[in-house]
């Protein structure tokens, strides 16, 4: 979950709801790095041996796009994209072009614009999380969450994704409407990791910095927002020491404010706009 004011969050969420519309236009700072299209005869992404998962290494370059028409020309080895709105054909195209793909799924919050929103019990929905059409869910109800998220992770697997980025993984640190403890959150986060691993998918820990020491062994990489702005990037080093990538983004700082430190820490860092369209600026 991004750490913006509610007003900004609504703007970004509005962009997410029109994913099938026009893509965001890059400004003059930097356009997405062009790369060969999937039809250019690139080497397909290597298959993962049976019984093993993809393991991204520290410093791996990536693209994170959750709004706008998918731009498959960014020349990086990893794409993190919306699991519902990205088709199997688009995933196949990225894999043929040598890309690994991460399936973005909100696991800790209900979204009224998802096709399975009616499957969530009403008494499981809590307070709004600052994003239009979204509410925290009661993560203590592990059986219900497992049933709902198993279907979503099946979708990620069946579309051919390599990994999952589960979002809204820190209800215990927010006003969710439920008395979620740190221990409740650990149980939930470990269950989410197991759901992914049982399907052969790698999984990333989204934010939740305070529980990294307990969860670094359960997760294959980390996804972080704004650790440089909040001076928290050092807290992600357990992943780096374990040989696991940290995919990091800043929204309000320019690259000259954080890239030097990101390179020292071996973070995979980007500057992105709030709407998470195709525009990116890498370190």
mmCIF file of C-alpha atoms in Angstrom:
data_model
loop_
_atom_site.group_PDB
_atom_site.id
_atom_site.type_symbol
_atom_site.label_atom_id
_atom_site.label_comp_id
_atom_site.label_asym_id
_atom_site.label_seq_id
_atom_site.Cartn_x
_atom_site.Cartn_y
_atom_site.Cartn_z
ATOM 1 C CA UNK A 1 0.000 0.000 0.000
ATOM 2 C CA UNK A 2 1.414 3.337 -1.021
ATOM 3 C CA UNK A 3 2.003 5.973 1.626
ATOM 4 C CA UNK A 4 0.171 8.926 0.052
ATOM 5 C CA UNK A 5 -2.526 11.253 1.292
ATOM 6 C CA UNK A 6 -6.038 10.078 0.544
ATOM 7 C CA UNK A 7 -6.513 12.758 -2.096
ATOM 8 C CA UNK A 8 -3.499 11.637 -4.081
ATOM 9 C CA UNK A 9 -4.470 8.028 -3.606
ATOM 10 C CA UNK A 10 -7.871 8.646 -5.151
ATOM 11 C CA UNK A 11 -6.232 10.221 -8.176
ATOM 12 C CA UNK A 12 -3.935 7.246 -8.648
ATOM 13 C CA UNK A 13 -6.717 4.757 -8.045
ATOM 14 C CA UNK A 14 -8.810 6.496 -10.682
ATOM 15 C CA UNK A 15 -6.005 5.874 -13.133
ATOM 16 C CA UNK A 16 -5.982 2.210 -12.180
ATOM 17 C CA UNK A 17 -9.676 1.901 -12.973
ATOM 18 C CA UNK A 18 -9.096 2.991 -16.556
ATOM 19 C CA UNK A 19 -6.281 0.604 -17.299
ATOM 20 C CA UNK A 20 -7.743 -0.228 -20.676
ATOM 21 C CA UNK A 21 -7.569 3.391 -21.782
ATOM 22 C CA UNK A 22 -4.686 5.436 -23.138
ATOM 23 C CA UNK A 23 -1.258 4.931 -21.649
ATOM 24 C CA UNK A 24 0.508 7.683 -19.763
ATOM 25 C CA UNK A 25 2.741 9.847 -21.909
ATOM 26 C CA UNK A 26 6.329 10.159 -20.713
ATOM 27 C CA UNK A 27 7.460 13.667 -19.897
ATOM 28 C CA UNK A 28 10.758 15.210 -20.883
ATOM 29 C CA UNK A 29 12.782 13.664 -18.051
ATOM 30 C CA UNK A 30 13.179 10.190 -19.445
ATOM 31 C CA UNK A 31 11.226 7.803 -21.608
ATOM 32 C CA UNK A 32 11.022 4.071 -20.926
ATOM 33 C CA UNK A 33 14.171 2.365 -22.150
ATOM 34 C CA UNK A 34 13.207 0.863 -25.516
ATOM 35 C CA UNK A 35 13.940 -2.765 -26.124
ATOM 36 C CA UNK A 36 13.237 -5.331 -28.808
ATOM 37 C CA UNK A 37 9.622 -6.384 -29.181
ATOM 38 C CA UNK A 38 8.627 -9.998 -28.481
ATOM 39 C CA UNK A 39 8.664 -10.747 -32.209
ATOM 40 C CA UNK A 40 12.326 -9.814 -32.600
ATOM 41 C CA UNK A 41 13.652 -13.331 -31.945
ATOM 42 C CA UNK A 42 14.818 -12.775 -28.384
ATOM 43 C CA UNK A 43 15.770 -15.678 -26.164
ATOM 44 C CA UNK A 44 12.735 -16.685 -24.082
ATOM 45 C CA UNK A 45 12.944 -16.386 -20.319
ATOM 46 C CA UNK A 46 14.619 -19.522 -18.948
ATOM 47 C CA UNK A 47 12.259 -22.126 -17.567
ATOM 48 C CA UNK A 48 12.503 -22.884 -13.866
ATOM 49 C CA UNK A 49 13.449 -26.522 -13.099
ATOM 50 C CA UNK A 50 10.663 -28.607 -11.544
ATOM 51 C CA UNK A 51 10.462 -28.135 -7.792
ATOM 52 C CA UNK A 52 12.366 -24.841 -7.912
ATOM 53 C CA UNK A 53 11.239 -21.213 -7.959
ATOM 54 C CA UNK A 54 12.595 -18.200 -9.752
ATOM 55 C CA UNK A 55 14.934 -16.253 -7.457
ATOM 56 C CA UNK A 56 15.669 -12.648 -8.544
ATOM 57 C CA UNK A 57 19.103 -11.465 -7.480
ATOM 58 C CA UNK A 58 20.025 -8.108 -5.894
ATOM 59 C CA UNK A 59 20.348 -5.330 -8.443
ATOM 60 C CA UNK A 60 18.030 -6.914 -11.035
ATOM 61 C CA UNK A 61 16.476 -4.195 -13.221
ATOM 62 C CA UNK A 62 12.696 -4.042 -13.404
ATOM 63 C CA UNK A 63 9.619 -2.252 -14.678
ATOM 64 C CA UNK A 64 6.495 -1.685 -12.563
ATOM 65 C CA UNK A 65 3.363 -0.787 -14.504
ATOM 66 C CA UNK A 66 -0.160 -0.974 -13.064
ATOM 67 C CA UNK A 67 -1.984 1.556 -15.268
ATOM 68 C CA UNK A 68 -2.211 2.376 -18.936
ATOM 69 C CA UNK A 69 -1.735 0.138 -21.953
ATOM 70 C CA UNK A 70 1.089 -2.304 -21.272
ATOM 71 C CA UNK A 71 4.377 -1.071 -22.726
ATOM 72 C CA UNK A 72 6.328 -4.226 -23.477
ATOM 73 C CA UNK A 73 9.294 -2.378 -25.007
ATOM 74 C CA UNK A 74 11.097 -1.485 -21.756
ATOM 75 C CA UNK A 75 14.408 -3.340 -21.946
ATOM 76 C CA UNK A 76 14.583 -4.888 -18.477
ATOM 77 C CA UNK A 77 14.464 -8.534 -17.340
ATOM 78 C CA UNK A 78 11.531 -8.198 -14.900
ATOM 79 C CA UNK A 79 8.007 -6.798 -15.312
ATOM 80 C CA UNK A 80 5.674 -6.322 -12.322
ATOM 81 C CA UNK A 81 2.148 -5.949 -13.760
ATOM 82 C CA UNK A 82 -1.517 -6.272 -12.764
ATOM 83 C CA UNK A 83 -2.605 -9.897 -12.454
ATOM 84 C CA UNK A 84 -6.228 -9.347 -13.398
ATOM 85 C CA UNK A 85 -5.772 -6.936 -16.273
ATOM 86 C CA UNK A 86 -2.796 -8.585 -17.962
ATOM 87 C CA UNK A 87 -3.783 -11.375 -20.325
ATOM 88 C CA UNK A 88 -2.103 -14.741 -20.707
ATOM 89 C CA UNK A 89 -1.127 -13.685 -24.212
ATOM 90 C CA UNK A 90 0.635 -10.591 -22.882
ATOM 91 C CA UNK A 91 2.481 -12.676 -20.285
ATOM 92 C CA UNK A 92 3.475 -15.144 -22.990
ATOM 93 C CA UNK A 93 4.757 -12.289 -25.138
ATOM 94 C CA UNK A 94 6.921 -10.957 -22.335
ATOM 95 C CA UNK A 95 8.295 -14.413 -21.588
ATOM 96 C CA UNK A 96 9.169 -14.949 -25.264
ATOM 97 C CA UNK A 97 11.056 -11.661 -25.104
ATOM 98 C CA UNK A 98 13.126 -12.964 -22.195
ATOM 99 C CA UNK A 99 11.238 -11.244 -19.381
ATOM 100 C CA UNK A 100 10.260 -12.613 -15.992
ATOM 101 C CA UNK A 101 6.818 -11.531 -14.820
ATOM 102 C CA UNK A 102 5.399 -10.664 -11.382
ATOM 103 C CA UNK A 103 1.638 -10.802 -10.803
ATOM 104 C CA UNK A 104 0.353 -7.837 -8.762
ATOM 105 C CA UNK A 105 -2.520 -8.888 -6.465
ATOM 106 C CA UNK A 106 -4.043 -7.038 -3.516
ATOM 107 C CA UNK A 107 -4.170 -9.683 -0.800
ATOM 108 C CA UNK A 108 -4.901 -7.574 2.280
ATOM 109 C CA UNK A 109 -7.624 -5.330 0.877
ATOM 110 C CA UNK A 110 -10.918 -5.691 -0.973
ATOM 111 C CA UNK A 111 -11.315 -3.825 -4.274
ATOM 112 C CA UNK A 112 -14.815 -3.169 -5.576
ATOM 113 C CA UNK A 113 -13.611 -3.143 -9.198
ATOM 114 C CA UNK A 114 -12.287 -6.722 -9.252
ATOM 115 C CA UNK A 115 -14.407 -9.485 -10.828
ATOM 116 C CA UNK A 116 -14.357 -11.564 -7.631
ATOM 117 C CA UNK A 117 -15.331 -8.699 -5.300
ATOM 118 C CA UNK A 118 -18.711 -10.339 -4.612
ATOM 119 C CA UNK A 119 -16.992 -13.434 -3.195
ATOM 120 C CA UNK A 120 -15.786 -11.575 -0.088
ATOM 121 C CA UNK A 121 -18.075 -11.914 2.961
ATOM 122 C CA UNK A 122 -19.394 -8.459 3.880
ATOM 123 C CA UNK A 123 -18.450 -8.852 7.535
ATOM 124 C CA UNK A 124 -14.866 -9.399 6.419
ATOM 125 C CA UNK A 125 -14.577 -5.846 5.047
ATOM 126 C CA UNK A 126 -13.149 -3.144 7.269
ATOM 127 C CA UNK A 127 -12.176 0.495 6.963
ATOM 128 C CA UNK A 128 -11.101 2.156 3.747
ATOM 129 C CA UNK A 129 -7.373 2.034 3.092
ATOM 130 C CA UNK A 130 -7.122 5.462 1.453
ATOM 131 C CA UNK A 131 -7.744 4.230 -2.090
ATOM 132 C CA UNK A 132 -11.059 4.710 -3.878
ATOM 133 C CA UNK A 133 -13.130 1.525 -3.847
ATOM 134 C CA UNK A 134 -10.798 -0.322 -1.458
ATOM 135 C CA UNK A 135 -11.244 -1.531 2.123
ATOM 136 C CA UNK A 136 -9.026 -3.507 4.448
ATOM 137 C CA UNK A 137 -10.051 -7.122 5.031
ATOM 138 C CA UNK A 138 -9.907 -9.063 8.283
ATOM 139 C CA UNK A 139 -6.626 -10.892 7.808
ATOM 140 C CA UNK A 140 -7.245 -12.920 10.970
ATOM 141 C CA UNK A 141 -9.806 -14.987 9.045
ATOM 142 C CA UNK A 142 -7.184 -17.224 7.505
ATOM 143 C CA UNK A 143 -9.562 -19.856 6.114
ATOM 144 C CA UNK A 144 -11.593 -17.240 4.232
ATOM 145 C CA UNK A 145 -8.496 -15.446 2.984
ATOM 146 C CA UNK A 146 -6.897 -18.696 1.863
ATOM 147 C CA UNK A 147 -9.982 -19.656 -0.149
ATOM 148 C CA UNK A 148 -10.142 -16.257 -1.859
ATOM 149 C CA UNK A 149 -6.434 -15.814 -2.536
ATOM 150 C CA UNK A 150 -5.911 -19.403 -3.692
ATOM 151 C CA UNK A 151 -8.173 -18.632 -6.667
ATOM 152 C CA UNK A 152 -6.266 -15.459 -7.440
ATOM 153 C CA UNK A 153 -2.894 -17.188 -7.227
ATOM 154 C CA UNK A 154 -4.231 -19.988 -9.436
ATOM 155 C CA UNK A 155 -5.002 -17.272 -11.987
ATOM 156 C CA UNK A 156 -1.432 -15.942 -11.756
ATOM 157 C CA UNK A 157 -0.004 -19.432 -12.234
ATOM 158 C CA UNK A 158 -2.337 -20.290 -15.101
ATOM 159 C CA UNK A 159 -1.436 -17.090 -16.956
ATOM 160 C CA UNK A 160 2.225 -18.080 -16.739
ATOM 161 C CA UNK A 161 3.534 -15.570 -14.205
ATOM 162 C CA UNK A 162 6.784 -16.368 -12.391
ATOM 163 C CA UNK A 163 5.947 -14.608 -9.130
ATOM 164 C CA UNK A 164 3.373 -12.712 -7.088
ATOM 165 C CA UNK A 165 3.510 -9.247 -5.540
ATOM 166 C CA UNK A 166 0.900 -9.329 -2.738
ATOM 167 C CA UNK A 167 -0.138 -5.841 -1.658
ATOM 168 C CA UNK A 168 -1.590 -4.403 1.571
ATOM 169 C CA UNK A 169 0.495 -6.653 3.795
ATOM 170 C CA UNK A 170 0.641 -4.445 6.898
ATOM 171 C CA UNK A 171 -2.908 -4.127 8.259
ATOM 172 C CA UNK A 172 -1.586 -4.352 11.807
ATOM 173 C CA UNK A 173 0.102 -0.957 11.372
ATOM 174 C CA UNK A 174 -3.040 0.705 10.006
ATOM 175 C CA UNK A 175 -6.575 1.515 11.132
ATOM 176 C CA UNK A 176 -8.107 -1.482 9.380
ATOM 177 C CA UNK A 177 -11.250 -1.697 11.476
ATOM 178 C CA UNK A 178 -10.054 -4.923 13.086
ATOM 179 C CA UNK A 179 -7.768 -5.537 16.099
ATOM 180 C CA UNK A 180 -4.982 -7.102 14.049
ATOM 181 C CA UNK A 181 -1.849 -7.848 16.062
ATOM 182 C CA UNK A 182 1.702 -8.217 14.792
ATOM 183 C CA UNK A 183 1.395 -11.965 15.351
ATOM 184 C CA UNK A 184 -1.833 -12.048 13.324
ATOM 185 C CA UNK A 185 -0.003 -10.283 10.510
ATOM 186 C CA UNK A 186 2.880 -12.746 10.585
ATOM 187 C CA UNK A 187 0.467 -15.678 10.304
ATOM 188 C CA UNK A 188 -1.294 -14.022 7.377
ATOM 189 C CA UNK A 189 1.923 -13.084 5.577
ATOM 190 C CA UNK A 190 3.355 -16.573 5.965
ATOM 191 C CA UNK A 191 0.141 -18.102 4.651
ATOM 192 C CA UNK A 192 0.325 -15.839 1.585
ATOM 193 C CA UNK A 193 3.914 -16.928 0.960
ATOM 194 C CA UNK A 194 2.930 -20.589 1.234
ATOM 195 C CA UNK A 195 0.031 -20.149 -1.194
ATOM 196 C CA UNK A 196 2.462 -18.789 -3.768
ATOM 197 C CA UNK A 197 5.141 -21.405 -3.149
ATOM 198 C CA UNK A 198 2.628 -24.258 -3.332
ATOM 199 C CA UNK A 199 1.945 -23.125 -6.915
ATOM 200 C CA UNK A 200 5.600 -22.840 -7.871
ATOM 201 C CA UNK A 201 5.497 -19.047 -7.731
ATOM 202 C CA UNK A 202 8.073 -16.803 -6.118
ATOM 203 C CA UNK A 203 6.637 -14.155 -3.805
ATOM 204 C CA UNK A 204 7.699 -10.695 -2.671
ATOM 205 C CA UNK A 205 7.194 -9.046 0.703
ATOM 206 C CA UNK A 206 5.515 -5.680 0.104
ATOM 207 C CA UNK A 207 6.658 -2.994 2.547
ATOM 208 C CA UNK A 208 6.060 -4.286 6.158
ATOM 209 C CA UNK A 209 9.602 -3.310 7.122
ATOM 210 C CA UNK A 210 9.208 -4.064 10.820
ATOM 211 C CA UNK A 211 8.666 -7.774 10.157
ATOM 212 C CA UNK A 212 11.480 -8.310 7.653
ATOM 213 C CA UNK A 213 13.682 -10.132 10.212
ATOM 214 C CA UNK A 214 10.917 -12.688 10.801
ATOM 215 C CA UNK A 215 9.822 -12.989 7.152
ATOM 216 C CA UNK A 216 12.972 -12.768 5.026
ATOM 217 C CA UNK A 217 13.235 -16.556 5.057
ATOM 218 C CA UNK A 218 9.659 -16.955 3.824
ATOM 219 C CA UNK A 219 9.892 -14.531 0.906
ATOM 220 C CA UNK A 220 11.951 -14.590 -2.297
ATOM 221 C CA UNK A 221 12.318 -10.830 -2.808
ATOM 222 C CA UNK A 222 10.976 -7.539 -1.457
ATOM 223 C CA UNK A 223 8.992 -4.702 -3.012
ATOM 224 C CA UNK A 224 9.299 -1.345 -1.289
ATOM 225 C CA UNK A 225 7.856 2.107 -1.761
ATOM 226 C CA UNK A 226 9.602 5.271 -0.601
ATOM 227 C CA UNK A 227 12.240 3.838 1.720
ATOM 228 C CA UNK A 228 14.607 6.639 0.684
ATOM 229 C CA UNK A 229 12.073 9.370 1.444
ATOM 230 C CA UNK A 230 11.422 7.883 4.874
ATOM 231 C CA UNK A 231 15.087 6.938 5.467
ATOM 232 C CA UNK A 232 14.283 3.247 5.877
ATOM 233 C CA UNK A 233 16.299 1.584 3.094
ATOM 234 C CA UNK A 234 18.849 0.061 5.457
ATOM 235 C CA UNK A 235 16.027 -2.010 6.958
ATOM 236 C CA UNK A 236 15.800 -3.924 3.666
ATOM 237 C CA UNK A 237 19.384 -5.192 3.761
ATOM 238 C CA UNK A 238 18.459 -8.629 5.192
ATOM 239 C CA UNK A 239 17.045 -9.451 1.756
ATOM 240 C CA UNK A 240 20.204 -8.284 0.014
ATOM 241 C CA UNK A 241 22.416 -10.297 2.385
ATOM 242 C CA UNK A 242 20.268 -13.340 1.620
ATOM 243 C CA UNK A 243 20.879 -12.870 -2.128
ATOM 244 C CA UNK A 244 17.319 -11.673 -2.762
ATOM 245 C CA UNK A 245 16.330 -8.654 -4.865
ATOM 246 C CA UNK A 246 14.747 -5.535 -3.393
ATOM 247 C CA UNK A 247 12.553 -3.826 -6.004
ATOM 248 C CA UNK A 248 12.283 -0.231 -4.836
ATOM 249 C CA UNK A 249 10.421 2.852 -6.077
ATOM 250 C CA UNK A 250 10.294 6.523 -5.119
ATOM 251 C CA UNK A 251 7.498 8.895 -6.137
ATOM 252 C CA UNK A 252 8.440 12.237 -4.621
ATOM 253 C CA UNK A 253 12.252 12.144 -4.804
ATOM 254 C CA UNK A 254 14.252 12.514 -8.007
ATOM 255 C CA UNK A 255 16.893 9.923 -8.825
ATOM 256 C CA UNK A 256 19.749 12.253 -7.852
ATOM 257 C CA UNK A 257 18.402 12.171 -4.288
ATOM 258 C CA UNK A 258 18.472 8.389 -3.802
ATOM 259 C CA UNK A 259 20.352 6.509 -6.524
ATOM 260 C CA UNK A 260 23.817 6.767 -4.995
ATOM 261 C CA UNK A 261 22.659 5.115 -1.786
ATOM 262 C CA UNK A 262 20.524 2.610 -3.698
ATOM 263 C CA UNK A 263 23.569 1.488 -5.659
ATOM 264 C CA UNK A 264 25.568 1.086 -2.447
ATOM 265 C CA UNK A 265 22.818 -1.105 -1.003
ATOM 266 C CA UNK A 266 22.290 -3.004 -4.318
ATOM 267 C CA UNK A 267 18.620 -2.029 -4.503
ATOM 268 C CA UNK A 268 16.740 -2.186 -7.811
ATOM 269 C CA UNK A 269 15.518 1.398 -7.699
ATOM 270 C CA UNK A 270 13.182 3.448 -9.877
ATOM 271 C CA UNK A 271 11.568 6.848 -9.880
ATOM 272 C CA UNK A 272 7.904 6.478 -10.866
ATOM 273 C CA UNK A 273 4.822 8.658 -11.092
ATOM 274 C CA UNK A 274 1.892 8.080 -8.739
ATOM 275 C CA UNK A 275 -0.285 6.387 -11.332
ATOM 276 C CA UNK A 276 2.366 3.711 -12.029
ATOM 277 C CA UNK A 277 2.042 3.992 -15.773
ATOM 278 C CA UNK A 278 4.817 3.084 -18.213
ATOM 279 C CA UNK A 279 7.036 6.085 -17.397
ATOM 280 C CA UNK A 280 10.093 5.236 -15.378
ATOM 281 C CA UNK A 281 13.520 6.624 -14.544
ATOM 282 C CA UNK A 282 16.091 4.150 -13.302
ATOM 283 C CA UNK A 283 19.289 4.569 -11.349
#
